[in-house]
PDB file of C-alpha atoms in Angstrom:
ATOM      1  CA  MET A   1       3.114   3.220 -20.431  1.00  0.00           C
ATOM      2  CA  ALA A   2       6.357   2.095 -22.084  1.00  0.00           C
ATOM      3  CA  MET A   3       9.715   3.018 -20.591  1.00  0.00           C
ATOM      4  CA  SER A   4      10.489   5.027 -23.747  1.00  0.00           C
ATOM      5  CA  GLU A   5       7.522   7.358 -23.338  1.00  0.00           C
ATOM      6  CA  THR A   6       8.192  10.788 -21.919  1.00  0.00           C
ATOM      7  CA  ALA A   7       6.224  12.247 -19.009  1.00  0.00           C
ATOM      8  CA  ILE A   8       7.857  15.521 -18.017  1.00  0.00           C
ATOM      9  CA  ILE A   9       7.008  16.531 -14.432  1.00  0.00           C
ATOM     10  CA  PRO A  10       7.299  19.856 -12.571  1.00  0.00           C
ATOM     11  CA  ARG A  11      10.618  20.935 -11.068  1.00  0.00           C
ATOM     12  CA  ARG A  12       9.096  21.866  -7.711  1.00  0.00           C
ATOM     13  CA  SER A  13       9.895  19.227  -5.036  1.00  0.00           C
ATOM     14  CA  LEU A  14      11.298  17.196  -7.877  1.00  0.00           C
ATOM     15  CA  HIS A  15      12.505  14.132  -6.019  1.00  0.00           C
ATOM     16  CA  ASP A  16       9.173  13.871  -4.159  1.00  0.00           C
ATOM     17  CA  GLU A  17       7.316  14.048  -7.467  1.00  0.00           C
ATOM     18  CA  LEU A  18       9.623  11.422  -8.906  1.00  0.00           C
ATOM     19  CA  ALA A  19       9.084   9.168  -5.911  1.00  0.00           C
ATOM     20  CA  ALA A  20       5.309   9.433  -6.415  1.00  0.00           C
ATOM     21  CA  GLN A  21       5.656   8.602 -10.105  1.00  0.00           C
ATOM     22  CA  LEU A  22       7.794   5.568  -9.293  1.00  0.00           C
ATOM     23  CA  ARG A  23       5.262   4.345  -6.721  1.00  0.00           C
ATOM     24  CA  ASP A  24       2.589   4.537  -9.417  1.00  0.00           C
ATOM     25  CA  MET A  25       4.822   2.503 -11.759  1.00  0.00           C
ATOM     26  CA  LEU A  26       5.137  -0.143  -9.069  1.00  0.00           C
ATOM     27  CA  MET A  27       1.392  -0.113  -8.550  1.00  0.00           C
ATOM     28  CA  ARG A  28       0.650  -0.543 -12.260  1.00  0.00           C
ATOM     29  CA  GLY A  29       3.187  -3.354 -12.538  1.00  0.00           C
ATOM     30  CA  ASP A  30       5.509  -1.403 -14.855  1.00  0.00           C
ATOM     31  CA  LEU A  31       8.215  -2.281 -12.341  1.00  0.00           C
ATOM     32  CA  LYS A  32       7.928  -5.734 -10.791  1.00  0.00           C
ATOM     33  CA  ALA A  33       9.498  -7.410  -7.768  1.00  0.00           C
ATOM     34  CA  GLY A  34      13.128  -8.224  -8.497  1.00  0.00           C
ATOM     35  CA  ASP A  35      13.412  -5.925 -11.530  1.00  0.00           C
ATOM     36  CA  LYS A  36      16.637  -3.931 -11.870  1.00  0.00           C
ATOM     37  CA  ILE A  37      16.045  -0.187 -12.168  1.00  0.00           C
ATOM     38  CA  SER A  38      17.416   1.468 -15.297  1.00  0.00           C
ATOM     39  CA  GLU A  39      18.387   4.981 -14.232  1.00  0.00           C
ATOM     40  CA  GLN A  40      19.054   5.995 -17.826  1.00  0.00           C
ATOM     41  CA  ALA A  41      15.591   4.904 -18.993  1.00  0.00           C
ATOM     42  CA  LEU A  42      13.876   6.662 -16.094  1.00  0.00           C
ATOM     43  CA  CYS A  43      15.839   9.874 -16.598  1.00  0.00           C
ATOM     44  CA  GLN A  44      14.760   9.854 -20.240  1.00  0.00           C
ATOM     45  CA  ARG A  45      11.170   9.055 -19.341  1.00  0.00           C
ATOM     46  CA  PHE A  46      10.806  11.875 -16.819  1.00  0.00           C
ATOM     47  CA  GLY A  47      13.157  14.378 -18.423  1.00  0.00           C
ATOM     48  CA  VAL A  48      15.394  14.715 -15.346  1.00  0.00           C
ATOM     49  CA  SER A  49      19.031  14.303 -14.415  1.00  0.00           C
ATOM     50  CA  ARG A  50      20.372  11.431 -12.331  1.00  0.00           C
ATOM     51  CA  THR A  51      20.709  13.510  -9.139  1.00  0.00           C
ATOM     52  CA  PRO A  52      16.990  14.008  -8.344  1.00  0.00           C
ATOM     53  CA  LEU A  53      16.226  10.504  -9.593  1.00  0.00           C
ATOM     54  CA  ARG A  54      18.749   8.984  -7.191  1.00  0.00           C
ATOM     55  CA  GLU A  55      17.253  11.022  -4.345  1.00  0.00           C
ATOM     56  CA  ALA A  56      13.845   9.589  -5.243  1.00  0.00           C
ATOM     57  CA  LEU A  57      15.286   6.076  -5.328  1.00  0.00           C
ATOM     58  CA  LYS A  58      16.661   6.618  -1.820  1.00  0.00           C
ATOM     59  CA  VAL A  59      13.193   7.660  -0.616  1.00  0.00           C
ATOM     60  CA  LEU A  60      11.680   4.449  -1.962  1.00  0.00           C
ATOM     61  CA  ALA A  61      14.532   2.407  -0.530  1.00  0.00           C
ATOM     62  CA  ASN A  62      13.840   3.897   2.905  1.00  0.00           C
ATOM     63  CA  GLU A  63      10.205   2.848   2.485  1.00  0.00           C
ATOM     64  CA  GLY A  64      11.297  -0.707   1.736  1.00  0.00           C
ATOM     65  CA  LEU A  65      10.128  -0.592  -1.881  1.00  0.00           C
ATOM     66  CA  LEU A  66      13.580  -0.725  -3.458  1.00  0.00           C
ATOM     67  CA  ILE A  67      16.948  -2.256  -2.607  1.00  0.00           C
ATOM     68  CA  LEU A  68      20.071  -0.169  -3.238  1.00  0.00           C
ATOM     69  CA  SER A  69      23.239  -2.215  -3.756  1.00  0.00           C
ATOM     70  CA  PRO A  70      26.783  -0.793  -4.113  1.00  0.00           C
ATOM     71  CA  ASN A  71      27.948  -1.001  -7.730  1.00  0.00           C
ATOM     72  CA  ARG A  72      24.712  -2.721  -8.762  1.00  0.00           C
ATOM     73  CA  GLY A  73      22.214   0.121  -8.489  1.00  0.00           C
ATOM     74  CA  ALA A  74      18.586  -0.228  -7.449  1.00  0.00           C
ATOM     75  CA  SER A  75      16.168  -3.095  -7.810  1.00  0.00           C
ATOM     76  CA  VAL A  76      12.559  -3.609  -6.785  1.00  0.00           C
ATOM     77  CA  ALA A  77      12.267  -5.198  -3.339  1.00  0.00           C
ATOM     78  CA  ARG A  78      10.653  -8.551  -2.852  1.00  0.00           C
ATOM     79  CA  VAL A  79       9.244 -10.113   0.278  1.00  0.00           C
ATOM     80  CA  SER A  80       9.469 -13.805   1.091  1.00  0.00           C
ATOM     81  CA  PRO A  81       6.502 -16.041   1.964  1.00  0.00           C
ATOM     82  CA  ASP A  82       8.006 -16.491   5.436  1.00  0.00           C
ATOM     83  CA  GLU A  83       8.013 -12.704   5.978  1.00  0.00           C
ATOM     84  CA  VAL A  84       4.354 -12.559   4.985  1.00  0.00           C
ATOM     85  CA  ASP A  85       3.496 -15.303   7.484  1.00  0.00           C
ATOM     86  CA  GLU A  86       5.453 -13.549  10.231  1.00  0.00           C
ATOM     87  CA  LEU A  87       4.374  -9.954   9.703  1.00  0.00           C
ATOM     88  CA  PHE A  88       0.717 -10.072   8.687  1.00  0.00           C
ATOM     89  CA  PRO A  89      -0.610 -11.713  11.875  1.00  0.00           C
ATOM     90  CA  ILE A  90       1.204  -9.018  13.883  1.00  0.00           C
ATOM     91  CA  MET A  91      -0.344  -6.322  11.715  1.00  0.00           C
ATOM     92  CA  GLY A  92      -3.748  -7.959  12.088  1.00  0.00           C
ATOM     93  CA  ALA A  93      -3.464  -7.997  15.880  1.00  0.00           C
ATOM     94  CA  MET A  94      -2.446  -4.330  15.935  1.00  0.00           C
ATOM     95  CA  GLU A  95      -5.252  -3.268  13.602  1.00  0.00           C
ATOM     96  CA  GLY A  96      -7.694  -5.284  15.695  1.00  0.00           C
ATOM     97  CA  LEU A  97      -6.650  -3.416  18.845  1.00  0.00           C
ATOM     98  CA  ALA A  98      -6.917  -0.092  17.039  1.00  0.00           C
ATOM     99  CA  GLY A  99     -10.382  -0.974  15.772  1.00  0.00           C
ATOM    100  CA  GLU A 100     -11.643  -1.844  19.240  1.00  0.00           C
ATOM    101  CA  ALA A 101     -10.245   1.376  20.706  1.00  0.00           C
ATOM    102  CA  ALA A 102     -11.555   3.453  17.798  1.00  0.00           C
ATOM    103  CA  CYS A 103     -15.095   2.244  18.379  1.00  0.00           C
ATOM    104  CA  ALA A 104     -14.864   3.229  22.038  1.00  0.00           C
ATOM    105  CA  ARG A 105     -13.642   6.748  21.207  1.00  0.00           C
ATOM    106  CA  ALA A 106     -15.179   7.615  17.823  1.00  0.00           C
ATOM    107  CA  THR A 107     -17.337  10.721  17.605  1.00  0.00           C
ATOM    108  CA  ASP A 108     -20.031  11.220  14.982  1.00  0.00           C
ATOM    109  CA  ALA A 109     -17.575  13.501  13.160  1.00  0.00           C
ATOM    110  CA  ASP A 110     -14.951  10.739  13.173  1.00  0.00           C
ATOM    111  CA  VAL A 111     -17.412   8.265  11.693  1.00  0.00           C
ATOM    112  CA  ALA A 112     -18.486  10.772   9.036  1.00  0.00           C
ATOM    113  CA  ARG A 113     -14.844  11.413   8.101  1.00  0.00           C
ATOM    114  CA  VAL A 114     -14.090   7.714   7.654  1.00  0.00           C
ATOM    115  CA  GLN A 115     -17.369   7.211   5.755  1.00  0.00           C
ATOM    116  CA  ALA A 116     -16.380   9.985   3.329  1.00  0.00           C
ATOM    117  CA  MET A 117     -13.025   8.289   2.698  1.00  0.00           C
ATOM    118  CA  HIS A 118     -14.783   4.955   2.276  1.00  0.00           C
ATOM    119  CA  ASP A 119     -17.184   6.419  -0.296  1.00  0.00           C
ATOM    120  CA  GLU A 120     -14.304   7.977  -2.228  1.00  0.00           C
ATOM    121  CA  MET A 121     -12.412   4.684  -2.122  1.00  0.00           C
ATOM    122  CA  LEU A 122     -15.428   2.914  -3.630  1.00  0.00           C
ATOM    123  CA  GLU A 123     -15.431   5.402  -6.495  1.00  0.00           C
ATOM    124  CA  PHE A 124     -11.866   4.371  -7.321  1.00  0.00           C
ATOM    125  CA  TYR A 125     -12.915   0.712  -7.062  1.00  0.00           C
ATOM    126  CA  ARG A 126     -15.789   1.227  -9.502  1.00  0.00           C
ATOM    127  CA  ALA A 127     -13.445   3.095 -11.862  1.00  0.00           C
ATOM    128  CA  GLY A 128     -10.912   0.248 -11.716  1.00  0.00           C
ATOM    129  CA  ASP A 129      -8.203   2.566 -10.337  1.00  0.00           C
ATOM    130  CA  PRO A 130      -6.011   0.517  -7.932  1.00  0.00           C
ATOM    131  CA  ALA A 131      -3.609   3.384  -7.164  1.00  0.00           C
ATOM    132  CA  GLY A 132      -6.409   5.715  -6.047  1.00  0.00           C
ATOM    133  CA  TYR A 133      -8.135   2.886  -4.212  1.00  0.00           C
ATOM    134  CA  LEU A 134      -5.040   1.982  -2.207  1.00  0.00           C
ATOM    135  CA  ARG A 135      -4.333   5.608  -1.254  1.00  0.00           C
ATOM    136  CA  LEU A 136      -7.783   5.875   0.334  1.00  0.00           C
ATOM    137  CA  ASN A 137      -7.525   2.353   1.735  1.00  0.00           C
ATOM    138  CA  ARG A 138      -4.382   3.237   3.633  1.00  0.00           C
ATOM    139  CA  ARG A 139      -5.886   6.510   4.893  1.00  0.00           C
ATOM    140  CA  ILE A 140      -8.864   4.591   6.287  1.00  0.00           C
ATOM    141  CA  HIS A 141      -6.667   2.116   8.147  1.00  0.00           C
ATOM    142  CA  GLU A 142      -4.532   4.967   9.493  1.00  0.00           C
ATOM    143  CA  ALA A 143      -7.723   6.761  10.594  1.00  0.00           C
ATOM    144  CA  PHE A 144      -8.599   3.868  12.907  1.00  0.00           C
ATOM    145  CA  PHE A 145      -5.276   4.376  14.684  1.00  0.00           C
ATOM    146  CA  GLU A 146      -5.760   8.150  14.827  1.00  0.00           C
ATOM    147  CA  ILE A 147      -9.214   7.764  16.381  1.00  0.00           C
ATOM    148  CA  ALA A 148      -7.923   5.113  18.796  1.00  0.00           C
ATOM    149  CA  GLY A 149      -5.529   7.734  20.185  1.00  0.00           C
ATOM    150  CA  ASN A 150      -2.896   5.238  21.382  1.00  0.00           C
ATOM    151  CA  THR A 151       0.461   6.837  20.546  1.00  0.00           C
ATOM    152  CA  ALA A 152       2.572   3.749  21.296  1.00  0.00           C
ATOM    153  CA  LEU A 153       0.330   1.494  19.195  1.00  0.00           C
ATOM    154  CA  THR A 154       0.462   3.962  16.303  1.00  0.00           C
ATOM    155  CA  GLN A 155       4.265   4.131  16.457  1.00  0.00           C
ATOM    156  CA  PHE A 156       4.579   0.339  16.397  1.00  0.00           C
ATOM    157  CA  TYR A 157       2.144   0.217  13.512  1.00  0.00           C
ATOM    158  CA  GLN A 158       4.064   2.798  11.476  1.00  0.00           C
ATOM    159  CA  THR A 159       7.325   0.949  12.069  1.00  0.00           C
ATOM    160  CA  LEU A 160       5.820  -2.289  10.819  1.00  0.00           C
ATOM    161  CA  MET A 161       4.226  -0.555   7.845  1.00  0.00           C
ATOM    162  CA  VAL A 162       7.679   0.400   6.575  1.00  0.00           C
ATOM    163  CA  ARG A 163       8.582  -3.298   6.463  1.00  0.00           C
ATOM    164  CA  ILE A 164       5.443  -4.441   4.658  1.00  0.00           C
ATOM    165  CA  HIS A 165       4.992  -1.340   2.486  1.00  0.00           C
ATOM    166  CA  ALA A 166       6.420  -3.136  -0.555  1.00  0.00           C
ATOM    167  CA  VAL A 167       3.831  -5.878  -0.248  1.00  0.00           C
ATOM    168  CA  ARG A 168       1.045  -3.487  -1.218  1.00  0.00           C
ATOM    169  CA  PHE A 169       2.759  -2.853  -4.520  1.00  0.00           C
ATOM    170  CA  ILE A 170       3.770  -6.367  -5.572  1.00  0.00           C
ATOM    171  CA  ALA A 171       0.396  -7.863  -4.639  1.00  0.00           C
ATOM    172  CA  GLN A 172      -1.828  -7.581  -7.706  1.00  0.00           C
ATOM    173  CA  LYS A 173      -5.469  -8.101  -6.753  1.00  0.00           C
ATOM    174  CA  SER A 174      -7.632 -10.411  -8.815  1.00  0.00           C
ATOM    175  CA  SER A 175     -11.178  -9.173  -9.352  1.00  0.00           C
ATOM    176  CA  GLU A 176     -12.351 -11.697  -6.747  1.00  0.00           C
ATOM    177  CA  ARG A 177      -9.788 -10.582  -4.156  1.00  0.00           C
ATOM    178  CA  TRP A 178     -10.575  -6.925  -4.804  1.00  0.00           C
ATOM    179  CA  ARG A 179     -14.298  -7.548  -4.320  1.00  0.00           C
ATOM    180  CA  GLU A 180     -13.489  -9.469  -1.134  1.00  0.00           C
ATOM    181  CA  ALA A 181     -11.482  -6.497   0.184  1.00  0.00           C
ATOM    182  CA  VAL A 182     -14.337  -4.093  -0.571  1.00  0.00           C
ATOM    183  CA  GLU A 183     -16.782  -6.381   1.258  1.00  0.00           C
ATOM    184  CA  ASP A 184     -14.413  -6.367   4.244  1.00  0.00           C
ATOM    185  CA  HIS A 185     -14.452  -2.565   4.231  1.00  0.00           C
ATOM    186  CA  GLU A 186     -18.243  -2.481   4.082  1.00  0.00           C
ATOM    187  CA  GLU A 187     -18.262  -4.635   7.222  1.00  0.00           C
ATOM    188  CA  MET A 188     -15.725  -2.333   8.865  1.00  0.00           C
ATOM    189  CA  MET A 189     -17.955   0.678   8.286  1.00  0.00           C
ATOM    190  CA  ALA A 190     -21.005  -1.129   9.650  1.00  0.00           C
ATOM    191  CA  ALA A 191     -19.079  -2.073  12.808  1.00  0.00           C
ATOM    192  CA  LEU A 192     -17.703   1.456  13.254  1.00  0.00           C
ATOM    193  CA  LYS A 193     -21.151   3.027  12.881  1.00  0.00           C
ATOM    194  CA  ALA A 194     -22.506   0.581  15.470  1.00  0.00           C
ATOM    195  CA  ARG A 195     -19.503   1.318  17.737  1.00  0.00           C
ATOM    196  CA  ASP A 196     -19.039  -2.480  17.899  1.00  0.00           C
ATOM    197  CA  GLY A 197     -15.359  -2.746  18.790  1.00  0.00           C
ATOM    198  CA  VAL A 198     -15.259  -6.535  19.008  1.00  0.00           C
ATOM    199  CA  ARG A 199     -16.805  -6.860  15.563  1.00  0.00           C
ATOM    200  CA  LEU A 200     -14.525  -4.240  13.998  1.00  0.00           C
ATOM    201  CA  GLY A 201     -11.449  -5.846  15.564  1.00  0.00           C
ATOM    202  CA  THR A 202     -12.489  -9.254  14.211  1.00  0.00           C
ATOM    203  CA  VAL A 203     -13.147  -7.884  10.706  1.00  0.00           C
ATOM    204  CA  LEU A 204      -9.769  -6.123  10.617  1.00  0.00           C
ATOM    205  CA  LYS A 205      -7.940  -9.311  11.598  1.00  0.00           C
ATOM    206  CA  GLU A 206      -9.816 -11.265   8.951  1.00  0.00           C
ATOM    207  CA  HIS A 207      -9.039  -8.519   6.419  1.00  0.00           C
ATOM    208  CA  LEU A 208      -5.318  -8.953   7.098  1.00  0.00           C
ATOM    209  CA  ARG A 209      -5.658 -12.721   6.631  1.00  0.00           C
ATOM    210  CA  HIS A 210      -7.254 -12.063   3.256  1.00  0.00           C
ATOM    211  CA  LYS A 211      -4.392  -9.707   2.366  1.00  0.00           C
ATOM    212  CA  ALA A 212      -1.807 -12.311   3.334  1.00  0.00           C
ATOM    213  CA  ALA A 213      -3.510 -14.896   1.115  1.00  0.00           C
ATOM    214  CA  MET A 214      -3.525 -12.400  -1.763  1.00  0.00           C
ATOM    215  CA  VAL A 215       0.188 -11.710  -1.327  1.00  0.00           C
ATOM    216  CA  HIS A 216       0.991 -15.426  -1.326  1.00  0.00           C
ATOM    217  CA  GLU A 217      -0.942 -15.768  -4.582  1.00  0.00           C
ATOM    218  CA  SER A 218       1.052 -12.897  -6.102  1.00  0.00           C
ATOM    219  CA  LEU A 219       4.366 -14.406  -4.985  1.00  0.00           C
ATOM    220  CA  ASP A 220       3.388 -17.774  -6.454  1.00  0.00           C
ATOM    221  CA  GLU A 221       2.509 -16.059  -9.732  1.00  0.00           C
ATOM    222  CA  LEU A 222       5.863 -14.265  -9.799  1.00  0.00           C
ATOM    223  CA  ASP A 223       7.661 -17.568  -9.210  1.00  0.00           C
ATOM    224  CA  SER A 224       5.720 -19.275 -11.992  1.00  0.00           C
ATOM    225  CA  HIS A 225       6.564 -16.471 -14.454  1.00  0.00           C
ATOM    226  CA  ALA A 226      10.244 -16.603 -13.455  1.00  0.00           C
ATOM    227  CA  ALA A 227      10.304 -20.354 -14.099  1.00  0.00           C
ATOM    228  CA  GLU A 228       8.902 -19.983 -17.632  1.00  0.00           C
TER     229      GLU A 228
END
C-alpha cells in the first residue's frame, strides 16, 4: 500500500489502533530499518492529527521498534550484527529452560491450547500471511513460559523481548527460512505432546539459532541495498 493511500481507522483507542497499523507496515516492509518517519504522510494516510500519531510513535519507541530523536523525529530502529550475536543465545537459553519446565508441568488442556494456536499459525503460513503467522508464533512461545510457571524467568524473558522486538520486523523470511521455522514448530509440538523436556529445550535453542541466521541475512541484504 502506497503512503498516499488513505486507510481511515476508528477513533476508539486511536493511538493503539495506529500503533497496530504501524507494526503491520513494518511487517510488510513498507517501513524499513533506518527509514525516517514522515508524520505528515502518515497523518494523511490514516486521516488523523499529529497528536494521536505521536502517541503511537512513542508506543513503538518504547517497544524498541522506533527511535525518537529531538528535532529529528522518528526513524525505524535497526539492530547491529553484534547485538544479534549477543542477545539470541541468551534468548535461546531462556526458551530452552521454559520448554523443559513446560513439559514437566503441561496438562492435556495446555497441550491442546498450544496445538490450537499451532494449527491457526499454520493456516497463516499456508495463506502467506507473515503478520498473522508472527502473532500466533509469539503467542506460542509465550505459552511455553506461561505453562512453565516460573515468574522470574518470564520477567527476564519479557525484558529481553523488548530489546529484540524490532528484529522480528526487520527480518524478512525467505521461503526456505519460513519453511525451516515451521518445521521447527512441528518438532516443538511433537516434543510437547511427548512431554520430552530435553528435546523441546534443544529444539527451541536450535530455533533461535535459525532466527539469528535469518536476521543476519536480512541485515546483509539491507547493507547491500544501501550500498547500491
